[in-house]
Amino acid sequence: MEEKITFSVIKADVGGFVGHSAMHSDLIEEAKRRLGAVQEQGMIVDFHVTACGDDLQLIMTHHKGIDNEEIHQLAWEVFEACTEVAKGLKLYGAGQDLLADAFSGNVKGMGPGVAEMEFAERKSEPIIVYMADKTSAGAWNLPLYKMFADPFNTAGLIIAPSMHVGFRFEVHDVKAKKRIFFDTPEEIYDLLVFIGATGRYLIKAVYTKDGEIASVSSTQRLALIAGKYVGKDDPVCVVRCQSKFPAVGEVLEPFTMPHIVQGWMRGSHYGPLMPVAVHQATPSRFDGPPRVIALGFQVAYGRLIGPRDMFDDPGFNEARRLCNTLADQLRCHGPFEPHRLPMEEMEYTTLPQVMEKLGDRWEDLPEE
Ligand code: F6R
Ligand code: MG
Ligand code: MG
């Protein structure tokens, strides 16, 4: 039996350049230097450091399994070191996502976003890592549904014998802290009842029906951890492709139809999720629109062959153009819904403070 490899993506916003729009190269260099040093000692097999907007992304392979304390501590220490670099440059929001004063066992619940999976490498192992900025963890629900359960997106569900049986979705209720599994296609109507509510029910993982991991997402919701608005979740998602999983093109296809996600300016607006090349993942217009990048790797004996910048393709030009049209239309609404999030969704923003301040000025309506 081949040794299993763990694929870990751990990310945090530890300082933006300029404002919340992008990443300073000094942070990338610091993270590369530190991960390079531990790679030499053999703790990790390989790594790739990148950024989506103001989020620093550590993509690592190792043999220690998911939720491993040493790997999480390593990521935490890299984020702390990069925070120091950010402070030296007075970058914006230095250390923003490090919600705890010190590391305690697992970065989950401490601010950073985490998506990890462990698997035995196949003969060839194509993987796509999605990373988003200016949006929340629910942004993956719709594209994951399309990739793994929608035959209008994924032709293989109909015509590939290996996929015709469908997949199993693991859905988390992040408010009640519960989880449930749904088999597709049998239970798609039940599944959609929940995952359509993207603020609460998040697709954590997708498996083949015989239990092999196909996809995993970060489901950490910063506001639920901190109890107030401290920045958007800016989630990540890892998807294995080809053969018994959807093809690379089927995994990318959902992003040709820009869907509307929560986030954008002050984490308080709906906007289209724009698929872009890494060098375009610099949300500046009204701190957005929200961005998603896709890096493709071939994993070979734990080594990360790549990346290929999958959205750096004219095939996504039309989606980007449509995003700008949708962005114009939504921006016309200014502070009105449906551009601004509804009250219930603003629970964890600055709005409650304004409402509290004005609380006493509300009078009862006269009797009719
Ligand atoms: C959204 C985001 C930004 C900030 C905005 C205000 O996720 O990070 O839109 O919310 O730039 O930032 P502050 O309050 O730090 O001035
Ligand atoms: Mg930021
Ligand atoms: Mg961000």
XYZ file of C-alpha atoms in Angstrom, residues 107-368:
262
model
C -5.080 26.846 13.873
C -8.778 26.105 13.308
C -10.821 28.478 15.425
C -7.851 30.830 15.772
C -8.467 32.852 12.589
C -6.663 31.181 9.667
C -8.656 29.188 7.081
C -7.780 25.499 6.614
C -8.533 22.907 3.914
C -6.657 19.604 4.192
C -7.016 16.136 2.699
C -5.057 12.900 2.924
C -4.967 10.361 0.101
C -2.903 7.706 -1.629
C -1.585 9.274 -4.833
C -3.084 7.834 -7.984
C -1.033 6.992 -11.082
C -1.485 10.674 -11.913
C -2.915 13.183 -9.449
C -4.207 16.487 -10.902
C -5.428 18.876 -8.202
C -6.909 22.352 -8.332
C -6.679 24.746 -5.399
C -9.275 27.503 -5.361
C -8.606 30.600 -3.276
C -11.001 33.530 -2.913
C -10.802 37.045 -1.507
C -13.522 39.430 -0.297
C -16.086 36.718 0.214
C -17.330 34.221 2.758
C -16.988 30.470 3.229
C -20.353 29.737 1.545
C -18.989 30.858 -1.831
C -18.016 27.264 -2.758
C -21.482 25.716 -2.285
C -22.805 26.526 -5.743
C -19.675 25.637 -7.752
C -19.144 22.383 -5.782
C -22.745 21.393 -6.400
C -22.281 22.017 -10.117
C -18.973 20.113 -10.312
C -20.154 17.002 -8.480
C -23.947 16.869 -8.914
C -25.070 18.868 -11.957
C -25.040 16.944 -15.255
C -25.478 20.212 -17.184
C -22.025 21.168 -15.861
C -20.290 17.804 -15.547
C -20.826 15.608 -18.573
C -19.018 12.743 -16.819
C -21.955 12.263 -14.442
C -23.892 11.007 -17.460
C -21.293 9.473 -19.744
C -18.359 8.335 -17.585
C -19.034 4.911 -16.030
C -16.685 5.791 -13.118
C -18.813 8.791 -12.085
C -22.319 7.686 -13.072
C -22.989 6.462 -9.525
C -22.679 10.019 -8.134
C -20.977 11.465 -5.047
C -21.475 12.004 -1.308
C -21.572 15.547 0.166
C -20.612 16.402 3.758
C -22.521 19.525 4.837
C -21.777 21.468 8.021
C -24.249 23.625 9.910
C -21.674 26.136 11.167
C -24.115 27.810 13.556
C -25.440 24.657 15.284
C -22.038 22.919 14.864
C -23.570 19.775 13.323
C -22.910 17.819 10.138
C -24.910 15.650 7.733
C -24.097 13.535 4.639
C -26.155 13.519 1.429
C -25.874 11.074 -1.469
C -26.342 12.484 -4.962
C -28.144 12.249 -7.296
C -30.697 10.502 -5.009
C -30.916 13.326 -2.460
C -30.224 16.474 -4.469
C -33.498 18.137 -3.494
C -32.770 17.593 0.211
C -29.172 18.741 -0.252
C -30.273 21.938 -2.008
C -32.685 22.821 0.811
C -29.609 23.425 2.955
C -26.680 24.433 0.745
C -28.749 27.176 -0.876
C -28.465 28.947 2.510
C -24.786 29.782 2.097
C -24.376 31.728 5.345
C -25.066 28.694 7.515
C -24.803 25.379 5.641
C -21.416 24.821 4.044
C -20.159 21.949 1.911
C -17.140 20.785 3.906
C -16.155 17.875 1.687
C -17.193 15.673 -1.214
C -16.404 11.942 -1.420
C -16.890 9.153 -3.925
C -19.598 6.748 -2.841
C -16.875 4.329 -1.678
C -15.442 6.975 0.612
C -12.500 8.459 -1.280
C -11.936 12.166 -0.685
C -12.637 14.302 -3.774
C -12.798 17.826 -2.388
C -12.370 19.720 0.860
C -13.092 23.355 1.757
C -12.252 25.737 4.560
C -15.452 26.362 6.518
C -14.065 28.643 9.216
C -16.335 31.663 9.620
C -14.300 34.478 11.133
C -17.307 36.360 12.456
C -18.617 33.278 14.273
C -15.183 32.774 15.848
C -14.668 36.394 16.866
C -18.343 37.231 17.578
C -17.977 40.383 15.509
C -16.788 41.518 12.097
C -13.035 41.084 11.786
C -12.729 40.636 8.017
C -14.179 38.184 5.532
C -13.461 34.444 5.577
C -11.820 34.469 2.141
C -12.110 30.692 1.823
C -10.048 28.023 0.046
C -11.087 24.748 -1.578
C -9.095 21.779 -2.919
C -10.473 19.541 -5.687
C -8.981 16.302 -7.075
C -9.618 15.919 -10.805
C -9.864 13.398 -13.661
C -10.643 9.715 -13.934
C -13.147 8.902 -11.143
C -13.409 12.619 -10.323
C -14.684 15.384 -12.640
C -12.249 16.451 -15.379
C -10.195 19.634 -14.929
C -12.483 21.406 -17.395
C -15.601 20.243 -15.531
C -14.123 21.479 -12.270
C -13.413 24.930 -13.786
C -16.675 25.247 -15.720
C -18.898 26.528 -12.831
C -16.855 29.735 -12.726
C -17.849 30.714 -16.282
C -21.211 31.768 -14.834
C -20.329 34.319 -12.157
C -22.490 33.708 -9.136
C -23.341 36.339 -6.560
C -21.606 35.965 -3.201
C -21.481 37.771 0.135
C -18.495 39.969 0.885
C -17.046 42.837 -1.134
C -16.837 46.245 0.596
C -16.771 45.871 4.416
C -17.945 42.279 4.042
C -21.452 43.696 3.816
C -22.426 43.479 0.153
C -23.449 41.007 -2.493
C -21.271 40.937 -5.590
C -20.215 38.631 -8.441
C -17.284 36.259 -7.886
C -14.753 37.074 -10.608
C -12.433 34.268 -11.816
C -8.993 35.803 -12.448
C -5.318 35.021 -12.996
C -3.130 35.350 -9.900
C -1.732 38.709 -11.035
C -5.319 40.029 -11.307
C -6.333 38.906 -7.812
C -6.060 42.471 -6.528
C -9.590 43.630 -5.626
C -9.568 47.400 -5.787
C -12.930 48.640 -7.130
C -15.068 49.246 -4.028
C -12.638 46.744 -2.417
C -13.696 44.152 -4.961
C -15.472 42.699 -6.772
C -14.747 39.406 -4.950
C -12.061 37.304 -6.674
C -11.294 33.639 -7.130
C -8.039 32.150 -8.410
C -7.396 28.524 -9.383
C -3.948 26.944 -9.253
C -3.495 23.543 -10.863
C -0.836 21.051 -9.725
C 0.175 17.549 -10.641
C 1.179 15.913 -7.363
C 4.087 13.504 -7.917
C 5.389 11.591 -4.870
C 4.293 14.566 -2.780
C 6.042 17.087 -5.011
C 3.917 19.929 -6.334
C 4.464 20.009 -10.087
C 3.227 23.418 -11.126
C 1.339 25.536 -10.564
C -0.592 26.339 -13.703
C -2.677 29.492 -13.384
C -5.961 27.971 -14.578
C -8.072 31.141 -14.930
C -5.300 32.822 -16.970
C -7.221 31.807 -20.070
C -9.296 33.790 -22.584
C -12.039 31.217 -21.988
C -12.867 33.170 -18.823
C -12.862 36.644 -20.448
C -16.618 36.612 -20.896
C -17.173 35.667 -17.239
C -14.956 38.582 -16.185
C -16.828 40.969 -18.493
C -20.142 39.754 -17.122
C -18.848 40.280 -13.570
C -18.131 43.919 -14.362
C -21.633 44.361 -15.818
C -23.183 42.733 -12.741
C -20.937 44.831 -10.488
C -22.155 48.048 -12.181
C -25.763 46.966 -11.773
C -25.376 46.071 -8.103
C -23.347 49.197 -7.308
C -26.273 51.319 -8.600
C -28.155 50.235 -5.484
C -25.650 51.936 -3.167
C -26.707 51.252 0.417
C -29.918 49.481 -0.626
C -30.604 45.762 -0.642
C -30.041 43.553 -2.551
C -26.547 45.077 -2.929
C -26.176 45.590 0.810
C -26.718 42.415 2.828
C -30.068 42.066 4.627
C -30.189 42.961 8.344
C -29.931 39.346 9.595
C -26.736 38.813 7.628
C -25.292 42.070 8.980
C -25.441 40.663 12.497
C -21.662 40.506 12.693
C -20.758 43.806 11.033
C -20.587 47.311 12.430
C -24.300 47.862 11.843
C -25.417 46.618 15.299
C -23.416 49.421 16.929
C -25.274 52.049 14.895
C -28.583 50.401 15.698
C -27.768 50.268 19.389
C -26.809 53.946 19.414
C -30.200 54.871 17.967
C -32.143 52.349 20.049
C -33.619 54.932 22.460
C -34.898 57.169 19.673
C -37.371 54.600 18.391
C -40.883 55.408 19.590
C -43.976 53.227 19.565
C -46.324 53.930 16.653
C -49.531 55.735 17.675
C -52.572 53.387 18.027
C -54.653 53.292 14.823
